PDB file of C-alpha atoms and ligand atoms in Angstrom:
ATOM      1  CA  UNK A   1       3.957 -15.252  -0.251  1.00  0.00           C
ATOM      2  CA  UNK A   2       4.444 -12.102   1.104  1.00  0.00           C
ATOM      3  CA  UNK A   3       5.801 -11.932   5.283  1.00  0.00           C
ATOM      4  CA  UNK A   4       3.833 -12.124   7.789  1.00  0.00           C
ATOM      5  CA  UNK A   5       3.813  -8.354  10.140  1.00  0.00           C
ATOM      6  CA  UNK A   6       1.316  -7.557  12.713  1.00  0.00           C
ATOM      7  CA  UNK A   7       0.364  -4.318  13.366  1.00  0.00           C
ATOM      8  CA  UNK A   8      -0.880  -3.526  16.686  1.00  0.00           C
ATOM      9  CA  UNK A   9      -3.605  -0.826  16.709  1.00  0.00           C
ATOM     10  CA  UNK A  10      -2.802   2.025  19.595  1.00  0.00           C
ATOM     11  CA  UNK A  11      -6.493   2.600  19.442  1.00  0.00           C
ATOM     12  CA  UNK A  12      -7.010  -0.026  22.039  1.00  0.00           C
ATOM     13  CA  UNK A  13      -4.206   1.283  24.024  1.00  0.00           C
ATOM     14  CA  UNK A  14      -3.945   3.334  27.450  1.00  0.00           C
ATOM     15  CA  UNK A  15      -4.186   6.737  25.875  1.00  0.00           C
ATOM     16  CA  UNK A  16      -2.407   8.281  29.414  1.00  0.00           C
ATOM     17  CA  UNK A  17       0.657   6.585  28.813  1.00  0.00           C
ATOM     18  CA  UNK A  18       1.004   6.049  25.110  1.00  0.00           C
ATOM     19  CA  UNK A  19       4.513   6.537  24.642  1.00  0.00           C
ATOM     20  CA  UNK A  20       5.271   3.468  27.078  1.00  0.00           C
ATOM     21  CA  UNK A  21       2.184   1.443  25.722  1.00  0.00           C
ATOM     22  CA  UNK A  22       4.270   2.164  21.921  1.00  0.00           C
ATOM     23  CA  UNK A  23       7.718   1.077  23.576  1.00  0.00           C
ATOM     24  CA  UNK A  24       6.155  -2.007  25.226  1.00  0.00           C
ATOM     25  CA  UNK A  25       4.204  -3.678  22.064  1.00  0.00           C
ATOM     26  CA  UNK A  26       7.596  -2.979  19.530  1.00  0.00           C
ATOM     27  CA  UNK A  27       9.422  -4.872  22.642  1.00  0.00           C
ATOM     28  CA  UNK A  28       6.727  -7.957  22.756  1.00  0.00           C
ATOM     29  CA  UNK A  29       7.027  -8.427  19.245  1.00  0.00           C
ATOM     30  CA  UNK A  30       5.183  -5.893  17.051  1.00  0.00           C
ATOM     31  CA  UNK A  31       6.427  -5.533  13.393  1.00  0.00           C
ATOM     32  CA  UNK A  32       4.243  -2.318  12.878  1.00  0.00           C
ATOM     33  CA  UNK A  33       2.569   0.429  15.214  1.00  0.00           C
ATOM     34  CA  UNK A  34      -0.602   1.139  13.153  1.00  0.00           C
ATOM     35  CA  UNK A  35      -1.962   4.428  14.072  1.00  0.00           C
ATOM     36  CA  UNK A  36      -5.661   5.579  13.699  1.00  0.00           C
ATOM     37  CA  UNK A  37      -6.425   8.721  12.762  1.00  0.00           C
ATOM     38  CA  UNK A  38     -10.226  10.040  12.964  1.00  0.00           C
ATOM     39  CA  UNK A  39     -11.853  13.320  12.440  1.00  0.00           C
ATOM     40  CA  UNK A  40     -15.258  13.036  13.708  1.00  0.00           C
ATOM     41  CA  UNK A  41     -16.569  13.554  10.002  1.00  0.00           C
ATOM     42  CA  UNK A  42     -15.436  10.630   7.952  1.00  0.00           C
ATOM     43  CA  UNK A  43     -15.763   8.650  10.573  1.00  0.00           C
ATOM     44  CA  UNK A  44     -18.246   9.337  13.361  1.00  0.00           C
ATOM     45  CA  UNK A  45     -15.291   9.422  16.217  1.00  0.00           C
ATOM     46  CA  UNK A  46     -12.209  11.403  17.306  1.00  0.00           C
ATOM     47  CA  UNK A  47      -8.603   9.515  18.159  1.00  0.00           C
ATOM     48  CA  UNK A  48      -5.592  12.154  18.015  1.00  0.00           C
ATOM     49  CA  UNK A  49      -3.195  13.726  15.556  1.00  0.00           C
ATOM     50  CA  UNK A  50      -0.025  14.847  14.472  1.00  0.00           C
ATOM     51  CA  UNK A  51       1.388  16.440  17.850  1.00  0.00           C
ATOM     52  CA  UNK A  52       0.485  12.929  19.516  1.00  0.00           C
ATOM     53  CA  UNK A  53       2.414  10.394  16.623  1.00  0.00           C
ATOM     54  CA  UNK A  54       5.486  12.866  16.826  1.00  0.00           C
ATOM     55  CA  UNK A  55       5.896  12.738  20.681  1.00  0.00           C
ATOM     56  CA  UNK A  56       5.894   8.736  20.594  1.00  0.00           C
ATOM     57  CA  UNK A  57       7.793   8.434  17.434  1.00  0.00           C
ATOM     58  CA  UNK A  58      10.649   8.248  20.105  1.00  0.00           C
ATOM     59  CA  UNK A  59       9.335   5.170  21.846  1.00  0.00           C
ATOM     60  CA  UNK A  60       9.640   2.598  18.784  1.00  0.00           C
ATOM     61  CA  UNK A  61      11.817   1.934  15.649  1.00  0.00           C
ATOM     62  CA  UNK A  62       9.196  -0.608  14.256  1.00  0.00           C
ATOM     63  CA  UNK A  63       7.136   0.828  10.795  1.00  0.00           C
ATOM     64  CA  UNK A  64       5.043   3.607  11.774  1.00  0.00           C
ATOM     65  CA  UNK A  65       1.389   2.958   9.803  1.00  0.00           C
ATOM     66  CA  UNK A  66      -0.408   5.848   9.891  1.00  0.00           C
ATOM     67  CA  UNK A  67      -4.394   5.195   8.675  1.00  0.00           C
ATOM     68  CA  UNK A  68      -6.072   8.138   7.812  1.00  0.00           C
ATOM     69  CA  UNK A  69     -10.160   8.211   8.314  1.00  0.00           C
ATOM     70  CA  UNK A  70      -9.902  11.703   7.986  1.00  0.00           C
ATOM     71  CA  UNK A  71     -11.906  14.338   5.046  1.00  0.00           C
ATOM     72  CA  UNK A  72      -9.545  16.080   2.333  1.00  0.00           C
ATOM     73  CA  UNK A  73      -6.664  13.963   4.116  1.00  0.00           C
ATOM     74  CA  UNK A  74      -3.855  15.664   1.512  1.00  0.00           C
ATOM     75  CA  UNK A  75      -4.608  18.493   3.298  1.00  0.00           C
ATOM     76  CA  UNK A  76      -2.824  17.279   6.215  1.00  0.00           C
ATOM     77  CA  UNK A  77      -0.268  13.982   4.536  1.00  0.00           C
ATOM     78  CA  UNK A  78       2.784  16.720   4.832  1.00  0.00           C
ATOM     79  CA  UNK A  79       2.134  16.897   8.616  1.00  0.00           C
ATOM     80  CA  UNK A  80       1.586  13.530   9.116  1.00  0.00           C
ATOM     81  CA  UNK A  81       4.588  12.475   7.361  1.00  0.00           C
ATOM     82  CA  UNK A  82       6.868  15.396   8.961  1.00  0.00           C
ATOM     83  CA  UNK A  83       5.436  13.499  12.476  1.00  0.00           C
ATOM     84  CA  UNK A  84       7.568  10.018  11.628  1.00  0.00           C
ATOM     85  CA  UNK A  85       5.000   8.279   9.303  1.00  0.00           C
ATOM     86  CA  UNK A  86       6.568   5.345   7.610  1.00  0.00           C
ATOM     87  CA  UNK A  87       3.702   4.666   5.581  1.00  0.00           C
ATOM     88  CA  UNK A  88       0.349   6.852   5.298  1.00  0.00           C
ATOM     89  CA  UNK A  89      -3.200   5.116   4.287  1.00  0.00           C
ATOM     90  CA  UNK A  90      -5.555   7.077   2.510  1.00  0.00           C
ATOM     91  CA  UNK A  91      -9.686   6.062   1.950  1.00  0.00           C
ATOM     92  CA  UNK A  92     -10.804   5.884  -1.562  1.00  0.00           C
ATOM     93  CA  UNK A  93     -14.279   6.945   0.048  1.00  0.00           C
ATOM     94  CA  UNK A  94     -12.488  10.264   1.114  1.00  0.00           C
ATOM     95  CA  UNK A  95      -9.952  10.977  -1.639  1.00  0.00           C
ATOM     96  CA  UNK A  96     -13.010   9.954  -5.238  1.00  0.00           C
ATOM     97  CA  UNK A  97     -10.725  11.246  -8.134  1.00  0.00           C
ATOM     98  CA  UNK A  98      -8.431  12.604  -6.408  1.00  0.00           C
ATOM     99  CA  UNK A  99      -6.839   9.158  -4.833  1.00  0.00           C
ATOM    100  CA  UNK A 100      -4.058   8.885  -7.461  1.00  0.00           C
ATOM    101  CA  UNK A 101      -3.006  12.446  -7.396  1.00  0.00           C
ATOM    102  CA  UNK A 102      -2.864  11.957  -3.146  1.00  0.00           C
ATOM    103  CA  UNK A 103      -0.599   8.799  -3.733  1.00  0.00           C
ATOM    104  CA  UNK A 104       1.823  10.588  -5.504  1.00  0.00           C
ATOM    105  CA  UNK A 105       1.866  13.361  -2.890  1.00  0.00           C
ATOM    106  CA  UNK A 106       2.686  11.022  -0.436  1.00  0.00           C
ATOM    107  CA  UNK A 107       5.290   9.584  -2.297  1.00  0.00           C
ATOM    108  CA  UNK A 108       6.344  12.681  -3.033  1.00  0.00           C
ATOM    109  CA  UNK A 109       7.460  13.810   0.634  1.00  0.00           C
ATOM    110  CA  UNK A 110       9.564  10.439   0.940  1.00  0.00           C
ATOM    111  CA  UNK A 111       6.763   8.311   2.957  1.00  0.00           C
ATOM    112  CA  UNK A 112       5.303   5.281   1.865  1.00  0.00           C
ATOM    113  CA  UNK A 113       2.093   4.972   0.553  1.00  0.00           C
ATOM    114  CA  UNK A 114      -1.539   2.557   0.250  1.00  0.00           C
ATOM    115  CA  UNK A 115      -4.595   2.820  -0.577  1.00  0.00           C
ATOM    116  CA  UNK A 116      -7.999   1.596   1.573  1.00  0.00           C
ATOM    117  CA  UNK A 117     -11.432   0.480   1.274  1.00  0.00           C
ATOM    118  CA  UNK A 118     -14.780  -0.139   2.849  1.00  0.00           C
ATOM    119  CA  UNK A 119     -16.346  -3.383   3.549  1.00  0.00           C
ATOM    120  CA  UNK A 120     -18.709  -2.449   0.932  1.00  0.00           C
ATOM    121  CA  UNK A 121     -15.982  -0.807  -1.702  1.00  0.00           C
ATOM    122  CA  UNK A 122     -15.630  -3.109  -4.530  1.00  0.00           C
ATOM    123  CA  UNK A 123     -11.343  -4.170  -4.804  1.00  0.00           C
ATOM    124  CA  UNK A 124     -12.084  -2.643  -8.899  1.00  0.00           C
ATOM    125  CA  UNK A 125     -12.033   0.747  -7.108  1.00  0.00           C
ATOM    126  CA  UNK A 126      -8.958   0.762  -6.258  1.00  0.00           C
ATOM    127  CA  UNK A 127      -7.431  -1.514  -9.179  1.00  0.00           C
ATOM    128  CA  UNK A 128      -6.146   2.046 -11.649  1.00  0.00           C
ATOM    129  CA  UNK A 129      -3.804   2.797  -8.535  1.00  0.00           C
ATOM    130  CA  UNK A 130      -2.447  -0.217  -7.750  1.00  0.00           C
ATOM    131  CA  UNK A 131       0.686   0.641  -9.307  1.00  0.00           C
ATOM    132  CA  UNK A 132       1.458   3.347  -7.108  1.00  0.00           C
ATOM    133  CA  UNK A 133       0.548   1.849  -3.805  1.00  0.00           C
ATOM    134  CA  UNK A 134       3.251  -0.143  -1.620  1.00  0.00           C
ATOM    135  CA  UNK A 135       0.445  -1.665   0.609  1.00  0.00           C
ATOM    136  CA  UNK A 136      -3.558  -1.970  -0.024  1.00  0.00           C
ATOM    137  CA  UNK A 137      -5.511  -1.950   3.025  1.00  0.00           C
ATOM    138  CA  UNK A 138      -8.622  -3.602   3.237  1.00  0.00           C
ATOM    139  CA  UNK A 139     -11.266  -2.710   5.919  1.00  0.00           C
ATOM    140  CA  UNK A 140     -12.985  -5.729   7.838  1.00  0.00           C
ATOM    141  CA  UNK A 141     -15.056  -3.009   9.655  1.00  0.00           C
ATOM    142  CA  UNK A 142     -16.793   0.007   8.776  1.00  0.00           C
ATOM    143  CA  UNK A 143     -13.885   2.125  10.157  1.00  0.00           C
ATOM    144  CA  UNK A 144     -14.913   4.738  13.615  1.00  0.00           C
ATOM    145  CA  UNK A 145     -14.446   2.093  16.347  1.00  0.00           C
ATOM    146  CA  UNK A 146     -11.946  -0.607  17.769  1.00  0.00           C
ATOM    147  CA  UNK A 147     -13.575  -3.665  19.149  1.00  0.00           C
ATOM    148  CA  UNK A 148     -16.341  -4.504  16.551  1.00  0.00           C
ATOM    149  CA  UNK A 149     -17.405  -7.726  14.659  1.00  0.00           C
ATOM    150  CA  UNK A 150     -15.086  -8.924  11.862  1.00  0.00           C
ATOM    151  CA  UNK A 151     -17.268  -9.075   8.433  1.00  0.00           C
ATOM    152  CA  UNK A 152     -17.099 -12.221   6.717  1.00  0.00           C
ATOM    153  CA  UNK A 153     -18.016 -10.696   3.537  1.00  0.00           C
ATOM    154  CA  UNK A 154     -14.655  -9.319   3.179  1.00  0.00           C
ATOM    155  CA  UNK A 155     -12.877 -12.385   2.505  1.00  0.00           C
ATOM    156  CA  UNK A 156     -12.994 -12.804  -0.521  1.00  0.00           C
ATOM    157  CA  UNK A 157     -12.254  -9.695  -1.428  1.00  0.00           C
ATOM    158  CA  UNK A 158      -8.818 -10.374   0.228  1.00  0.00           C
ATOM    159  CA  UNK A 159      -8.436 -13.153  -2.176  1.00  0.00           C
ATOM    160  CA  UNK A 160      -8.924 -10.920  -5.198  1.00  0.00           C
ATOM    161  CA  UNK A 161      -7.051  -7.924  -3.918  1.00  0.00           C
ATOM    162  CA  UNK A 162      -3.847 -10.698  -3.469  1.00  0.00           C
ATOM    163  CA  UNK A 163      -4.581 -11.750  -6.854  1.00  0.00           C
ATOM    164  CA  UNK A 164      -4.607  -7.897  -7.783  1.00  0.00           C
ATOM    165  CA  UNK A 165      -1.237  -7.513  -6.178  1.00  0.00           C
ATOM    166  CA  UNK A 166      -0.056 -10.979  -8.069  1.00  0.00           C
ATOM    167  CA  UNK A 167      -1.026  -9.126 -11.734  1.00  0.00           C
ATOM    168  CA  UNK A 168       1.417  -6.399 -11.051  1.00  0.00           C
ATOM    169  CA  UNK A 169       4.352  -8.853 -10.523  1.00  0.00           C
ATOM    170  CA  UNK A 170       5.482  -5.711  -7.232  1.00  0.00           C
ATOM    171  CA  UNK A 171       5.887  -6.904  -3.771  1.00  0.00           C
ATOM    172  CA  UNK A 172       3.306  -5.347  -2.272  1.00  0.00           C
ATOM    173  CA  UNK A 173       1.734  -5.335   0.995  1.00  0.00           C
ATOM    174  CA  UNK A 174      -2.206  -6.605   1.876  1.00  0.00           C
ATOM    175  CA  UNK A 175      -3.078  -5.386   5.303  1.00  0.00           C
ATOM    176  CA  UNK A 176      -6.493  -6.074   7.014  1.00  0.00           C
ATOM    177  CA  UNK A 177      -8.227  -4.316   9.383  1.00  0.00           C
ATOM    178  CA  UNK A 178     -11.023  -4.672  12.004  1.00  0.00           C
ATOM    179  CA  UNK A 179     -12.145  -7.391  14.406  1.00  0.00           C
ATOM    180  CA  UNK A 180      -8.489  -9.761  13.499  1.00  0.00           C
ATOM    181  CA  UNK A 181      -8.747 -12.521  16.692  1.00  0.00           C
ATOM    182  CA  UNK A 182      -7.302 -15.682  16.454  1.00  0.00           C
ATOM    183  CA  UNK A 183     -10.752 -17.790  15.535  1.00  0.00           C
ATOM    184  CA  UNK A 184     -10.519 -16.104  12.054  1.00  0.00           C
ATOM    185  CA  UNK A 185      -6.484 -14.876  11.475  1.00  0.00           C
ATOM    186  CA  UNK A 186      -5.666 -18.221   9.618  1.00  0.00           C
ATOM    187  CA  UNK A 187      -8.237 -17.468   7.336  1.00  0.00           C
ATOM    188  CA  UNK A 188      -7.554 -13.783   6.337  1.00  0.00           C
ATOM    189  CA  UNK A 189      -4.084 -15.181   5.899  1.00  0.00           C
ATOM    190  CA  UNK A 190      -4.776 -17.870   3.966  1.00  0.00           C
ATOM    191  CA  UNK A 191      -6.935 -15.685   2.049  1.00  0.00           C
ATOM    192  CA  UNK A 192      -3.878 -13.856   1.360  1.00  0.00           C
ATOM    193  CA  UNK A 193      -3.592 -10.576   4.033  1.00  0.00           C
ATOM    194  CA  UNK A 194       0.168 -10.568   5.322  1.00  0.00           C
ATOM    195  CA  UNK A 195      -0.149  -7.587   7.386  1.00  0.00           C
ATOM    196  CA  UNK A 196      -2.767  -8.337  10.457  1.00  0.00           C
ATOM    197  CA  UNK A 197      -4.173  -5.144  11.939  1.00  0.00           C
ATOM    198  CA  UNK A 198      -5.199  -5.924  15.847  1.00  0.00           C
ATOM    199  CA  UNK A 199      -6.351  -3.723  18.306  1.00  0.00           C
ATOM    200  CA  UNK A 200      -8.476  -5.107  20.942  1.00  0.00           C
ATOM    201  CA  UNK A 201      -6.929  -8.519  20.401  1.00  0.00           C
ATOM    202  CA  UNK A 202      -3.739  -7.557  21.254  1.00  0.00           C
ATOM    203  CA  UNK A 203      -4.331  -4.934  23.819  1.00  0.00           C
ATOM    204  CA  UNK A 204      -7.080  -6.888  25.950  1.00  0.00           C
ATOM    205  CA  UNK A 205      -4.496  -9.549  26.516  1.00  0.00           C
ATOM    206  CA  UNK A 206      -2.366  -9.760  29.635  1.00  0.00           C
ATOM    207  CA  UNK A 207       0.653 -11.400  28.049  1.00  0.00           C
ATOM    208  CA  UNK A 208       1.308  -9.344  24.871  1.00  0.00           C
ATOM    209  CA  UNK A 209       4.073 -11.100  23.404  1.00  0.00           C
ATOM    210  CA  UNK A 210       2.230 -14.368  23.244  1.00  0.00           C
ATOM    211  CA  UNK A 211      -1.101 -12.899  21.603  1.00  0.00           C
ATOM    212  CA  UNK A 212       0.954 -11.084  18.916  1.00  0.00           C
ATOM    213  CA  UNK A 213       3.591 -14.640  18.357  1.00  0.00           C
ATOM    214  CA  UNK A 214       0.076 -16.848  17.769  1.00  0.00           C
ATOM    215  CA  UNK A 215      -1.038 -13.974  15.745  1.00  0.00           C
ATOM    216  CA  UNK A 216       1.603 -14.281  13.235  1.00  0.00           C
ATOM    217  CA  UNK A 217       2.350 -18.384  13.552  1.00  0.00           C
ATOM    218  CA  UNK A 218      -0.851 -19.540  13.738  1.00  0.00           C
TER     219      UNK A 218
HETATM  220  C1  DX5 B 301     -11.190   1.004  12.937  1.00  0.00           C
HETATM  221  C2  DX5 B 301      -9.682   1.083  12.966  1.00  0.00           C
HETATM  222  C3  DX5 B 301      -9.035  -0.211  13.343  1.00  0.00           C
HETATM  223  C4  DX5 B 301      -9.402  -0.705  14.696  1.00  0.00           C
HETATM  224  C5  DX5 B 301      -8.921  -2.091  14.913  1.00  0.00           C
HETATM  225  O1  DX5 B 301     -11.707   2.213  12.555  1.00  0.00           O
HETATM  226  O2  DX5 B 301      -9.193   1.458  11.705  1.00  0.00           O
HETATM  227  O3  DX5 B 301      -7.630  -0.124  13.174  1.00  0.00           O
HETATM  228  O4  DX5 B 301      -8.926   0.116  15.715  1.00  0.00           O
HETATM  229  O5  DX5 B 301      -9.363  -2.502  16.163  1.00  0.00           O
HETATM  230  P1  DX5 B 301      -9.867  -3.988  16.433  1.00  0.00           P
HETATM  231  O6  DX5 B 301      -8.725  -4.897  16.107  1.00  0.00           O
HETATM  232  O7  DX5 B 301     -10.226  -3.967  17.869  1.00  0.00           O
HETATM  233  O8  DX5 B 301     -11.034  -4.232  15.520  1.00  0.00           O
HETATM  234 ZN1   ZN B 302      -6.978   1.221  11.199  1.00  0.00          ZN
END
């Protein structure tokens, strides 16, 4: 079994002092910073770009996961990864035949890579590029929004991405994201997940540190 890494989501953060929300999580305990991109026409909402991930890329040294809800996102994977991307997410929904190609661009500049899908996006879309992805990335939410409902639905689909991963015989990473609390983080784990996207959860909780700790022991 893969380790366990949770992955804040700055989404839920204080947007007016970002760079000291980013120094503060890494210090209570965050393995990741995951980062959420949107572009108002894959998903019907704005966050921030580039200029904002390079100006806080100071504040942390933990894994820098950059998520992309974004159109045409190879367009813009040489920015994000010149910004201090560790890793950078791409949708199947927003890359169709051109998801394998936008892998190995990613790759390509020196970044890691994954692939992610829909609650409704079947695990066999993404199954012909497993083999260049370090991390698949399941959505528990229809991406847009922090703060909404996980969908139970999606569990099993963690179970048969895991068993995906297990066919290749590579150590790669099964992150989940959307609506991760503690009522239902034992069983996306023991579903198979081993990095734990958490936005609101962490971020609506006075003591940090302990929210993120029962996140990844529980
Ligand atoms: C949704 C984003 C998520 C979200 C997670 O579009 O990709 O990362 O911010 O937030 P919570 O944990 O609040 O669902
Ligand atoms: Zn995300």
């Amino acid at each position: 079994m893969s380790i366990i890494k949770i992955a804040p989501s700055i989404l839920s953060a204080d947007f007016s002092k970002m760079g000291q929300e980013i120094a503060d999580i890494s210090k209570c305990g965050a393995d990741v910073i995951h980062l959420d991109v949107m572009d108002g026409n894959f998903v019907p909402n704005f966050s921030f770009g580039q200029k904002l991930i390079k100006e806080v890329r100071p504040f942390s040294d933990k894994v820098f996961d950059t998520h992309l809800m974004i159109l045409n996102p190879w367009k813009y994977i040489e920015s994000f990864a010149k910004a201090g991307s560790d890793i950078i997410t791409v949708h199947h929904e927003a890359c169709g035949a051109r998801l394998k190609e936008t892998l190995k661009e990613i790759k390509a500049l020196g970044v890691k890579c994954g692939a992610v899908i829909n609650p409704d996006t079947p695990v066999s879309a993404i199954a012909s590029v497993i083999e260049e992805c370090d991390m698949l990335l399941l959505m528990s939410v229809f991406p847009g929004f922090g703060g909404q409902k996980f969908i139970e639905y999606v569990l099993p689909k963690i179970k048969e991405a895991r068993e995906l991963i297990n066919s290749t015989g590579k150590d790669i990473d099964l992150e989940i994201d959307g609506g991760i609390t503690k009522e239902n983080v034992v069983a996306v784990k023991n579903a198979g997940a081993n990095v734990i996207v958490a936005g609101s959860t962490v971020f609506n909780e006075p003591d940090r540190a302990k929210i993120i700790k029962e996140l990844r022991e529980m």
